[in-house]
PDB file of C-alpha atoms in Angstrom:
ATOM      1  CA  UNK N 233     -61.720  95.504 -33.999  1.00  0.00           C
ATOM      2  CA  UNK N 234     -61.244  93.681 -37.046  1.00  0.00           C
ATOM      3  CA  UNK N 235     -61.264  94.116 -40.372  1.00  0.00           C
ATOM      4  CA  UNK N 236     -61.018  92.518 -43.813  1.00  0.00           C
ATOM      5  CA  UNK N 237     -60.306  93.260 -47.426  1.00  0.00           C
ATOM      6  CA  UNK N 238     -60.602  91.350 -50.333  1.00  0.00           C
ATOM      7  CA  UNK N 239     -58.411  92.892 -53.753  1.00  0.00           C
ATOM      8  CA  UNK N 240     -59.245  92.748 -57.706  1.00  0.00           C
ATOM      9  CA  UNK N 241     -58.535  89.980 -58.031  1.00  0.00           C
ATOM     10  CA  UNK N 242     -60.486  88.003 -55.268  1.00  0.00           C
ATOM     11  CA  UNK N 243     -57.751  87.134 -52.392  1.00  0.00           C
ATOM     12  CA  UNK N 244     -58.411  88.902 -49.152  1.00  0.00           C
ATOM     13  CA  UNK N 245     -57.017  89.659 -45.948  1.00  0.00           C
ATOM     14  CA  UNK N 246     -57.598  90.481 -42.387  1.00  0.00           C
ATOM     15  CA  UNK N 247     -56.659  90.674 -38.948  1.00  0.00           C
ATOM     16  CA  UNK N 248     -57.693  92.267 -35.956  1.00  0.00           C
ATOM     17  CA  UNK N 249     -57.160  92.943 -31.836  1.00  0.00           C
ATOM     18  CA  UNK N 250     -58.598  91.499 -29.062  1.00  0.00           C
ATOM     19  CA  UNK N 251     -58.823  93.241 -25.041  1.00  0.00           C
ATOM     20  CA  UNK N 252     -60.328  91.018 -22.838  1.00  0.00           C
ATOM     21  CA  UNK N 253     -60.068  94.280 -18.791  1.00  0.00           C
ATOM     22  CA  UNK N 254     -62.409  92.126 -17.350  1.00  0.00           C
ATOM     23  CA  UNK N 255     -60.831  87.835 -16.663  1.00  0.00           C
ATOM     24  CA  UNK N 256     -62.635  86.967 -13.642  1.00  0.00           C
ATOM     25  CA  UNK N 257     -63.462  82.204 -14.641  1.00  0.00           C
ATOM     26  CA  UNK N 258     -66.397  80.954 -12.034  1.00  0.00           C
ATOM     27  CA  UNK N 259     -65.538  77.600 -12.937  1.00  0.00           C
ATOM     28  CA  UNK N 260     -61.415  76.965 -13.172  1.00  0.00           C
ATOM     29  CA  UNK N 261     -61.016  75.955  -9.396  1.00  0.00           C
ATOM     30  CA  UNK N 262     -63.747  73.119 -11.245  1.00  0.00           C
ATOM     31  CA  UNK N 263     -65.685  74.084  -7.664  1.00  0.00           C
ATOM     32  CA  UNK N 264     -64.505  76.707  -5.901  1.00  0.00           C
ATOM     33  CA  UNK N 265     -63.818  79.721  -5.777  1.00  0.00           C
ATOM     34  CA  UNK N 266     -64.291  82.828  -8.585  1.00  0.00           C
ATOM     35  CA  UNK N 267     -60.773  83.117 -10.131  1.00  0.00           C
ATOM     36  CA  UNK N 268     -59.227  86.248 -11.410  1.00  0.00           C
ATOM     37  CA  UNK N 269     -56.879  85.901 -14.694  1.00  0.00           C
ATOM     38  CA  UNK N 270     -54.891  88.500 -16.003  1.00  0.00           C
ATOM     39  CA  UNK N 271     -55.346  91.813 -18.375  1.00  0.00           C
ATOM     40  CA  UNK N 272     -55.154  89.282 -21.676  1.00  0.00           C
ATOM     41  CA  UNK N 273     -54.607  90.454 -25.481  1.00  0.00           C
ATOM     42  CA  UNK N 274     -55.064  88.561 -28.741  1.00  0.00           C
ATOM     43  CA  UNK N 275     -54.131  88.988 -32.518  1.00  0.00           C
ATOM     44  CA  UNK N 276     -54.963  87.223 -35.584  1.00  0.00           C
ATOM     45  CA  UNK N 277     -54.039  87.723 -39.248  1.00  0.00           C
ATOM     46  CA  UNK N 278     -54.926  85.690 -41.753  1.00  0.00           C
ATOM     47  CA  UNK N 279     -54.569  85.377 -46.208  1.00  0.00           C
ATOM     48  CA  UNK N 280     -57.137  83.629 -48.587  1.00  0.00           C
ATOM     49  CA  UNK N 281     -56.737  83.209 -52.739  1.00  0.00           C
ATOM     50  CA  UNK N 282     -59.504  83.051 -54.998  1.00  0.00           C
ATOM     51  CA  UNK N 283     -62.770  80.836 -53.366  1.00  0.00           C
ATOM     52  CA  UNK N 284     -64.041  80.412 -57.527  1.00  0.00           C
ATOM     53  CA  UNK N 285     -59.870  78.681 -58.438  1.00  0.00           C
ATOM     54  CA  UNK N 286     -59.718  74.846 -57.952  1.00  0.00           C
ATOM     55  CA  UNK N 287     -56.719  75.471 -56.040  1.00  0.00           C
ATOM     56  CA  UNK N 288     -58.117  77.628 -52.382  1.00  0.00           C
ATOM     57  CA  UNK N 289     -55.409  78.104 -49.810  1.00  0.00           C
ATOM     58  CA  UNK N 290     -56.279  80.085 -46.798  1.00  0.00           C
ATOM     59  CA  UNK N 291     -53.525  80.734 -43.267  1.00  0.00           C
ATOM     60  CA  UNK N 292     -54.447  82.150 -39.651  1.00  0.00           C
ATOM     61  CA  UNK N 293     -51.900  83.035 -37.083  1.00  0.00           C
ATOM     62  CA  UNK N 294     -52.746  84.062 -33.968  1.00  0.00           C
ATOM     63  CA  UNK N 295     -51.602  84.944 -30.752  1.00  0.00           C
ATOM     64  CA  UNK N 296     -52.684  85.788 -27.041  1.00  0.00           C
ATOM     65  CA  UNK N 297     -50.274  87.531 -23.896  1.00  0.00           C
ATOM     66  CA  UNK N 298     -51.474  88.486 -20.787  1.00  0.00           C
ATOM     67  CA  UNK N 299     -50.311  90.395 -18.227  1.00  0.00           C
ATOM     68  CA  UNK N 300     -47.165  89.777 -15.825  1.00  0.00           C
ATOM     69  CA  UNK N 301     -46.824  86.521 -18.345  1.00  0.00           C
ATOM     70  CA  UNK N 302     -49.437  84.817 -17.934  1.00  0.00           C
ATOM     71  CA  UNK N 303     -50.215  83.725 -21.116  1.00  0.00           C
ATOM     72  CA  UNK N 304     -48.113  82.854 -24.814  1.00  0.00           C
ATOM     73  CA  UNK N 305     -49.673  80.911 -26.931  1.00  0.00           C
ATOM     74  CA  UNK N 306     -48.490  81.141 -31.101  1.00  0.00           C
ATOM     75  CA  UNK N 307     -51.930  79.000 -32.822  1.00  0.00           C
ATOM     76  CA  UNK N 308     -50.979  79.438 -37.227  1.00  0.00           C
ATOM     77  CA  UNK N 309     -54.123  76.982 -38.774  1.00  0.00           C
ATOM     78  CA  UNK N 310     -53.800  76.489 -42.603  1.00  0.00           C
ATOM     79  CA  UNK N 311     -56.397  74.610 -45.043  1.00  0.00           C
ATOM     80  CA  UNK N 312     -55.911  73.611 -49.109  1.00  0.00           C
ATOM     81  CA  UNK N 313     -59.259  72.584 -51.025  1.00  0.00           C
ATOM     82  CA  UNK N 314     -58.950  71.196 -54.393  1.00  0.00           C
ATOM     83  CA  UNK N 315     -61.411  70.496 -57.293  1.00  0.00           C
ATOM     84  CA  UNK N 316     -60.178  68.514 -59.705  1.00  0.00           C
ATOM     85  CA  UNK N 317     -63.309  67.846 -60.936  1.00  0.00           C
ATOM     86  CA  UNK N 318     -66.902  70.168 -60.717  1.00  0.00           C
ATOM     87  CA  UNK N 319     -68.319  67.574 -58.988  1.00  0.00           C
ATOM     88  CA  UNK N 320     -64.916  66.395 -56.756  1.00  0.00           C
ATOM     89  CA  UNK N 321     -64.292  67.847 -53.219  1.00  0.00           C
ATOM     90  CA  UNK N 322     -61.172  67.773 -51.118  1.00  0.00           C
ATOM     91  CA  UNK N 323     -59.541  69.572 -48.743  1.00  0.00           C
ATOM     92  CA  UNK N 324     -56.262  69.358 -45.620  1.00  0.00           C
ATOM     93  CA  UNK N 325     -56.683  72.381 -42.715  1.00  0.00           C
ATOM     94  CA  UNK N 326     -53.480  71.360 -40.176  1.00  0.00           C
ATOM     95  CA  UNK N 327     -53.011  73.653 -38.020  1.00  0.00           C
ATOM     96  CA  UNK N 328     -50.853  74.000 -34.044  1.00  0.00           C
ATOM     97  CA  UNK N 329     -50.764  75.429 -30.714  1.00  0.00           C
ATOM     98  CA  UNK N 330     -48.514  76.234 -28.201  1.00  0.00           C
ATOM     99  CA  UNK N 331     -49.576  77.450 -25.336  1.00  0.00           C
ATOM    100  CA  UNK N 332     -48.256  78.951 -22.114  1.00  0.00           C
ATOM    101  CA  UNK N 333     -50.695  79.339 -19.191  1.00  0.00           C
ATOM    102  CA  UNK N 334     -49.244  79.742 -15.454  1.00  0.00           C
ATOM    103  CA  UNK N 335     -52.478  78.934 -14.192  1.00  0.00           C
ATOM    104  CA  UNK N 336     -53.663  75.321 -14.865  1.00  0.00           C
ATOM    105  CA  UNK N 337     -55.905  73.234 -12.193  1.00  0.00           C
ATOM    106  CA  UNK N 338     -54.559  69.786 -10.541  1.00  0.00           C
ATOM    107  CA  UNK N 339     -56.680  69.072  -8.188  1.00  0.00           C
ATOM    108  CA  UNK N 340     -58.315  69.827  -5.198  1.00  0.00           C
ATOM    109  CA  UNK N 341     -57.216  68.532  -1.300  1.00  0.00           C
ATOM    110  CA  UNK N 342     -59.954  68.677   1.107  1.00  0.00           C
ATOM    111  CA  UNK N 343     -56.887  70.215   4.257  1.00  0.00           C
ATOM    112  CA  UNK N 344     -58.163  70.390   8.410  1.00  0.00           C
ATOM    113  CA  UNK N 345     -57.162  73.986   7.803  1.00  0.00           C
ATOM    114  CA  UNK N 346     -58.908  74.193   3.488  1.00  0.00           C
ATOM    115  CA  UNK N 347     -59.175  73.176   0.658  1.00  0.00           C
ATOM    116  CA  UNK N 348     -56.062  73.612  -1.639  1.00  0.00           C
ATOM    117  CA  UNK N 349     -57.036  73.961  -5.216  1.00  0.00           C
ATOM    118  CA  UNK N 350     -53.271  72.995  -6.745  1.00  0.00           C
ATOM    119  CA  UNK N 351     -52.382  74.793 -10.345  1.00  0.00           C
ATOM    120  CA  UNK N 352     -49.334  74.289 -12.739  1.00  0.00           C
ATOM    121  CA  UNK N 353     -47.319  76.360 -15.492  1.00  0.00           C
ATOM    122  CA  UNK N 354     -48.877  74.174 -18.072  1.00  0.00           C
ATOM    123  CA  UNK N 355     -46.463  74.191 -21.246  1.00  0.00           C
ATOM    124  CA  UNK N 356     -49.432  72.373 -23.727  1.00  0.00           C
ATOM    125  CA  UNK N 357     -48.257  71.413 -27.376  1.00  0.00           C
ATOM    126  CA  UNK N 358     -51.985  70.142 -30.249  1.00  0.00           C
ATOM    127  CA  UNK N 359     -51.818  69.465 -34.120  1.00  0.00           C
ATOM    128  CA  UNK N 360     -54.523  68.368 -34.984  1.00  0.00           C
ATOM    129  CA  UNK N 361     -55.569  68.404 -39.504  1.00  0.00           C
ATOM    130  CA  UNK N 362     -59.102  67.826 -39.895  1.00  0.00           C
ATOM    131  CA  UNK N 363     -59.355  66.035 -44.312  1.00  0.00           C
ATOM    132  CA  UNK N 364     -62.539  66.577 -45.357  1.00  0.00           C
ATOM    133  CA  UNK N 365     -63.703  64.429 -49.648  1.00  0.00           C
ATOM    134  CA  UNK N 366     -67.087  65.293 -50.851  1.00  0.00           C
ATOM    135  CA  UNK N 367     -67.811  63.642 -53.564  1.00  0.00           C
ATOM    136  CA  UNK N 368     -71.300  64.006 -56.073  1.00  0.00           C
ATOM    137  CA  UNK N 369     -71.440  60.856 -58.222  1.00  0.00           C
ATOM    138  CA  UNK N 370     -75.368  61.748 -58.864  1.00  0.00           C
ATOM    139  CA  UNK N 371     -77.897  64.441 -58.190  1.00  0.00           C
ATOM    140  CA  UNK N 372     -78.923  62.121 -55.960  1.00  0.00           C
ATOM    141  CA  UNK N 373     -76.088  60.183 -55.059  1.00  0.00           C
ATOM    142  CA  UNK N 374     -73.123  62.007 -52.751  1.00  0.00           C
ATOM    143  CA  UNK N 375     -69.710  60.463 -50.744  1.00  0.00           C
ATOM    144  CA  UNK N 376     -68.368  62.009 -48.430  1.00  0.00           C
ATOM    145  CA  UNK N 377     -65.690  61.871 -45.430  1.00  0.00           C
ATOM    146  CA  UNK N 378     -64.307  63.012 -43.340  1.00  0.00           C
ATOM    147  CA  UNK N 379     -61.115  62.608 -40.966  1.00  0.00           C
ATOM    148  CA  UNK N 380     -58.707  64.318 -38.144  1.00  0.00           C
ATOM    149  CA  UNK N 381     -56.283  62.991 -36.532  1.00  0.00           C
ATOM    150  CA  UNK N 382     -55.054  64.611 -33.030  1.00  0.00           C
ATOM    151  CA  UNK N 383     -52.640  64.845 -30.334  1.00  0.00           C
ATOM    152  CA  UNK N 384     -52.395  67.317 -27.316  1.00  0.00           C
ATOM    153  CA  UNK N 385     -49.415  66.898 -25.294  1.00  0.00           C
ATOM    154  CA  UNK N 386     -49.051  68.599 -21.479  1.00  0.00           C
ATOM    155  CA  UNK N 387     -46.068  68.954 -19.174  1.00  0.00           C
ATOM    156  CA  UNK N 388     -45.842  71.075 -15.854  1.00  0.00           C
ATOM    157  CA  UNK N 389     -44.430  72.820 -13.764  1.00  0.00           C
ATOM    158  CA  UNK N 390     -43.621  75.445 -11.073  1.00  0.00           C
ATOM    159  CA  UNK N 391     -46.823  73.992  -8.845  1.00  0.00           C
ATOM    160  CA  UNK N 392     -49.214  76.253  -7.045  1.00  0.00           C
ATOM    161  CA  UNK N 393     -51.832  76.699  -4.565  1.00  0.00           C
ATOM    162  CA  UNK N 394     -54.645  79.512  -4.248  1.00  0.00           C
ATOM    163  CA  UNK N 395     -54.538  81.869  -1.178  1.00  0.00           C
ATOM    164  CA  UNK N 396     -56.240  85.451  -3.030  1.00  0.00           C
ATOM    165  CA  UNK N 397     -58.195  84.285  -6.161  1.00  0.00           C
ATOM    166  CA  UNK N 398     -59.507  88.083  -7.053  1.00  0.00           C
ATOM    167  CA  UNK N 399     -56.490  89.584  -6.263  1.00  0.00           C
ATOM    168  CA  UNK N 400     -55.401  91.717  -9.924  1.00  0.00           C
ATOM    169  CA  UNK N 401     -50.956  91.263  -9.233  1.00  0.00           C
ATOM    170  CA  UNK N 402     -50.112  87.635  -9.792  1.00  0.00           C
ATOM    171  CA  UNK N 403     -47.111  86.397  -6.980  1.00  0.00           C
ATOM    172  CA  UNK N 404     -50.602  87.829  -4.424  1.00  0.00           C
ATOM    173  CA  UNK N 405     -53.413  85.193  -6.335  1.00  0.00           C
ATOM    174  CA  UNK N 406     -50.871  81.918  -5.340  1.00  0.00           C
ATOM    175  CA  UNK N 407     -48.583  80.462  -4.177  1.00  0.00           C
ATOM    176  CA  UNK N 408     -45.481  78.737  -5.224  1.00  0.00           C
ATOM    177  CA  UNK N 409     -44.163  74.920  -4.419  1.00  0.00           C
ATOM    178  CA  UNK N 410     -40.894  75.852  -3.723  1.00  0.00           C
ATOM    179  CA  UNK N 411     -40.112  72.616  -1.421  1.00  0.00           C
ATOM    180  CA  UNK N 412     -40.712  70.066  -3.717  1.00  0.00           C
ATOM    181  CA  UNK N 413     -40.571  66.322  -4.444  1.00  0.00           C
ATOM    182  CA  UNK N 414     -40.195  63.881  -8.048  1.00  0.00           C
ATOM    183  CA  UNK N 415     -40.765  60.572  -6.889  1.00  0.00           C
ATOM    184  CA  UNK N 416     -40.075  58.798  -9.639  1.00  0.00           C
ATOM    185  CA  UNK N 417     -40.646  55.465  -9.307  1.00  0.00           C
ATOM    186  CA  UNK N 418     -44.417  55.682  -8.727  1.00  0.00           C
ATOM    187  CA  UNK N 419     -44.447  58.487 -10.325  1.00  0.00           C
ATOM    188  CA  UNK N 420     -45.645  61.813  -7.728  1.00  0.00           C
ATOM    189  CA  UNK N 421     -44.897  65.106  -6.355  1.00  0.00           C
ATOM    190  CA  UNK N 422     -44.287  65.187  -2.608  1.00  0.00           C
ATOM    191  CA  UNK N 423     -44.567  68.669  -1.623  1.00  0.00           C
ATOM    192  CA  UNK N 424     -43.879  70.898   1.858  1.00  0.00           C
ATOM    193  CA  UNK N 425     -45.699  73.573   1.531  1.00  0.00           C
ATOM    194  CA  UNK N 426     -44.822  74.699   4.908  1.00  0.00           C
ATOM    195  CA  UNK N 427     -41.436  73.653   4.331  1.00  0.00           C
ATOM    196  CA  UNK N 428     -40.562  71.526   7.391  1.00  0.00           C
ATOM    197  CA  UNK N 429     -38.888  69.006   5.793  1.00  0.00           C
ATOM    198  CA  UNK N 430     -42.056  66.403   6.092  1.00  0.00           C
ATOM    199  CA  UNK N 431     -44.514  66.057   3.128  1.00  0.00           C
ATOM    200  CA  UNK N 432     -47.875  67.859   3.265  1.00  0.00           C
ATOM    201  CA  UNK N 433     -48.911  65.506   0.227  1.00  0.00           C
ATOM    202  CA  UNK N 434     -49.069  64.559  -2.718  1.00  0.00           C
ATOM    203  CA  UNK N 435     -49.934  64.926  -5.951  1.00  0.00           C
ATOM    204  CA  UNK N 436     -49.922  62.709  -8.903  1.00  0.00           C
ATOM    205  CA  UNK N 437     -47.923  63.810 -11.942  1.00  0.00           C
ATOM    206  CA  UNK N 438     -50.085  65.462 -14.358  1.00  0.00           C
ATOM    207  CA  UNK N 439     -47.968  65.264 -17.834  1.00  0.00           C
ATOM    208  CA  UNK N 440     -49.763  63.675 -20.786  1.00  0.00           C
ATOM    209  CA  UNK N 441     -50.343  62.917 -23.869  1.00  0.00           C
ATOM    210  CA  UNK N 442     -53.624  63.481 -24.975  1.00  0.00           C
ATOM    211  CA  UNK N 443     -54.126  60.958 -28.626  1.00  0.00           C
ATOM    212  CA  UNK N 444     -57.469  60.709 -30.939  1.00  0.00           C
ATOM    213  CA  UNK N 445     -58.164  60.082 -34.434  1.00  0.00           C
ATOM    214  CA  UNK N 446     -61.942  60.703 -35.784  1.00  0.00           C
ATOM    215  CA  UNK N 447     -63.603  59.682 -39.220  1.00  0.00           C
ATOM    216  CA  UNK N 448     -66.402  58.785 -41.281  1.00  0.00           C
ATOM    217  CA  UNK N 449     -67.228  58.623 -44.223  1.00  0.00           C
ATOM    218  CA  UNK N 450     -70.694  58.604 -45.642  1.00  0.00           C
ATOM    219  CA  UNK N 451     -72.733  58.431 -48.358  1.00  0.00           C
ATOM    220  CA  UNK N 452     -76.392  59.501 -48.850  1.00  0.00           C
ATOM    221  CA  UNK N 453     -78.786  57.724 -51.643  1.00  0.00           C
ATOM    222  CA  UNK N 454     -81.872  59.680 -52.326  1.00  0.00           C
ATOM    223  CA  UNK N 455     -84.342  56.439 -53.997  1.00  0.00           C
ATOM    224  CA  UNK N 456     -87.078  59.970 -54.646  1.00  0.00           C
ATOM    225  CA  UNK N 457     -87.632  62.885 -53.870  1.00  0.00           C
ATOM    226  CA  UNK N 458     -88.085  63.895 -50.054  1.00  0.00           C
ATOM    227  CA  UNK N 459     -87.069  60.341 -49.164  1.00  0.00           C
ATOM    228  CA  UNK N 460     -83.133  59.891 -47.917  1.00  0.00           C
ATOM    229  CA  UNK N 461     -81.233  56.108 -47.480  1.00  0.00           C
ATOM    230  CA  UNK N 462     -77.514  57.165 -45.819  1.00  0.00           C
ATOM    231  CA  UNK N 463     -74.983  54.065 -44.680  1.00  0.00           C
ATOM    232  CA  UNK N 464     -72.124  55.568 -42.224  1.00  0.00           C
ATOM    233  CA  UNK N 465     -68.467  54.093 -41.438  1.00  0.00           C
ATOM    234  CA  UNK N 466     -66.819  55.507 -38.659  1.00  0.00           C
ATOM    235  CA  UNK N 467     -63.568  54.843 -37.136  1.00  0.00           C
ATOM    236  CA  UNK N 468     -62.366  56.096 -34.358  1.00  0.00           C
ATOM    237  CA  UNK N 469     -59.374  55.534 -31.541  1.00  0.00           C
ATOM    238  CA  UNK N 470     -58.925  57.403 -28.476  1.00  0.00           C
ATOM    239  CA  UNK N 471     -55.644  56.569 -26.115  1.00  0.00           C
ATOM    240  CA  UNK N 472     -52.557  58.049 -23.580  1.00  0.00           C
ATOM    241  CA  UNK N 473     -48.430  57.837 -24.253  1.00  0.00           C
ATOM    242  CA  UNK N 474     -47.023  55.983 -21.397  1.00  0.00           C
ATOM    243  CA  UNK N 475     -44.341  58.331 -21.399  1.00  0.00           C
ATOM    244  CA  UNK N 476     -45.676  61.761 -21.998  1.00  0.00           C
ATOM    245  CA  UNK N 477     -42.017  63.049 -21.845  1.00  0.00           C
ATOM    246  CA  UNK N 478     -42.473  61.905 -25.614  1.00  0.00           C
ATOM    247  CA  UNK N 479     -41.953  63.568 -29.871  1.00  0.00           C
ATOM    248  CA  UNK N 480     -45.129  65.346 -30.256  1.00  0.00           C
ATOM    249  CA  UNK N 481     -45.115  63.743 -34.064  1.00  0.00           C
ATOM    250  CA  UNK N 482     -42.760  60.587 -32.884  1.00  0.00           C
ATOM    251  CA  UNK N 483     -45.903  59.795 -30.112  1.00  0.00           C
ATOM    252  CA  UNK N 484     -48.456  60.302 -32.761  1.00  0.00           C
ATOM    253  CA  UNK N 485     -46.966  57.961 -35.210  1.00  0.00           C
ATOM    254  CA  UNK N 486     -45.840  54.682 -32.479  1.00  0.00           C
ATOM    255  CA  UNK N 487     -49.075  56.283 -30.702  1.00  0.00           C
ATOM    256  CA  UNK N 488     -51.750  56.617 -32.343  1.00  0.00           C
ATOM    257  CA  UNK N 489     -51.816  54.920 -35.300  1.00  0.00           C
ATOM    258  CA  UNK N 490     -50.237  51.185 -33.850  1.00  0.00           C
ATOM    259  CA  UNK N 491     -54.252  51.078 -32.407  1.00  0.00           C
ATOM    260  CA  UNK N 492     -57.166  48.590 -32.995  1.00  0.00           C
ATOM    261  CA  UNK N 493     -59.810  51.005 -34.721  1.00  0.00           C
ATOM    262  CA  UNK N 494     -63.650  50.665 -33.436  1.00  0.00           C
ATOM    263  CA  UNK N 495     -65.487  50.246 -36.289  1.00  0.00           C
ATOM    264  CA  UNK N 496     -69.249  51.066 -36.261  1.00  0.00           C
ATOM    265  CA  UNK N 497     -71.349  50.860 -38.987  1.00  0.00           C
ATOM    266  CA  UNK N 498     -75.203  53.016 -39.546  1.00  0.00           C
ATOM    267  CA  UNK N 499     -77.676  52.287 -42.228  1.00  0.00           C
ATOM    268  CA  UNK N 500     -80.346  55.798 -41.968  1.00  0.00           C
ATOM    269  CA  UNK N 501     -83.561  55.204 -43.854  1.00  0.00           C
ATOM    270  CA  UNK N 502     -85.911  58.168 -44.345  1.00  0.00           C
ATOM    271  CA  UNK N 503     -89.604  57.986 -46.167  1.00  0.00           C
ATOM    272  CA  UNK N 504     -91.046  61.765 -46.958  1.00  0.00           C
ATOM    273  CA  UNK N 505     -94.636  61.192 -47.215  1.00  0.00           C
ATOM    274  CA  UNK N 506     -96.815  63.640 -50.033  1.00  0.00           C
ATOM    275  CA  UNK N 507     -99.970  64.512 -49.442  1.00  0.00           C
TER     276      UNK N 507
END
């Protein structure tokens, strides 16, 4: 259910609630059995200023909750658009989410007595910012730019394996490992599932900090009506931080922007044959 409104000054706002009462996933265990998730509810709210003005602001806040405290997500996004002259438009849209999910797939292990679908509780922080620019030099000559730095950090805890994937009660759905040793030197978890003092299997540390930067600049020239030339310059890089315990924003500056960018240049031409 949702609602939207616009005032006489052309400001607007909206809000809504979503309920998911039959939450099963055939993909959560990566080829394993269908996994049940707790019923969840989400709520969102946005405000926007007059889009006709030179300066426009938009912000949106959303929250997701699932039963038995299995999911808690808070998201914040905004957009600022500035149009100093009729032919130039600039915008920036940062966004940030903080999510805690009790069932995040890690790996599966084939053992003599069956397959273990290993999951964990993940605390994930994600930040990104979309930057755009549009310049109309002439009616048939335009320049467009898009760039976005992105970083996502995930730290795992409470490792577990699925025992009854369709159980309504979360505590009956999984078995939470109690005897776990983390080998710092080898960066692995050593798990004693049956608690007999012997290590039954090992799992690599799934913690991560993933970073990416993508940008595109496109010059479009319509040299005759219906026929165009495109000159494209793309830059990008992807990297993983060495230490997944680094702070989110300090890791972005130290790791992503110190990487060598990959540059790609493209030219595309179209010609329209007129009768």
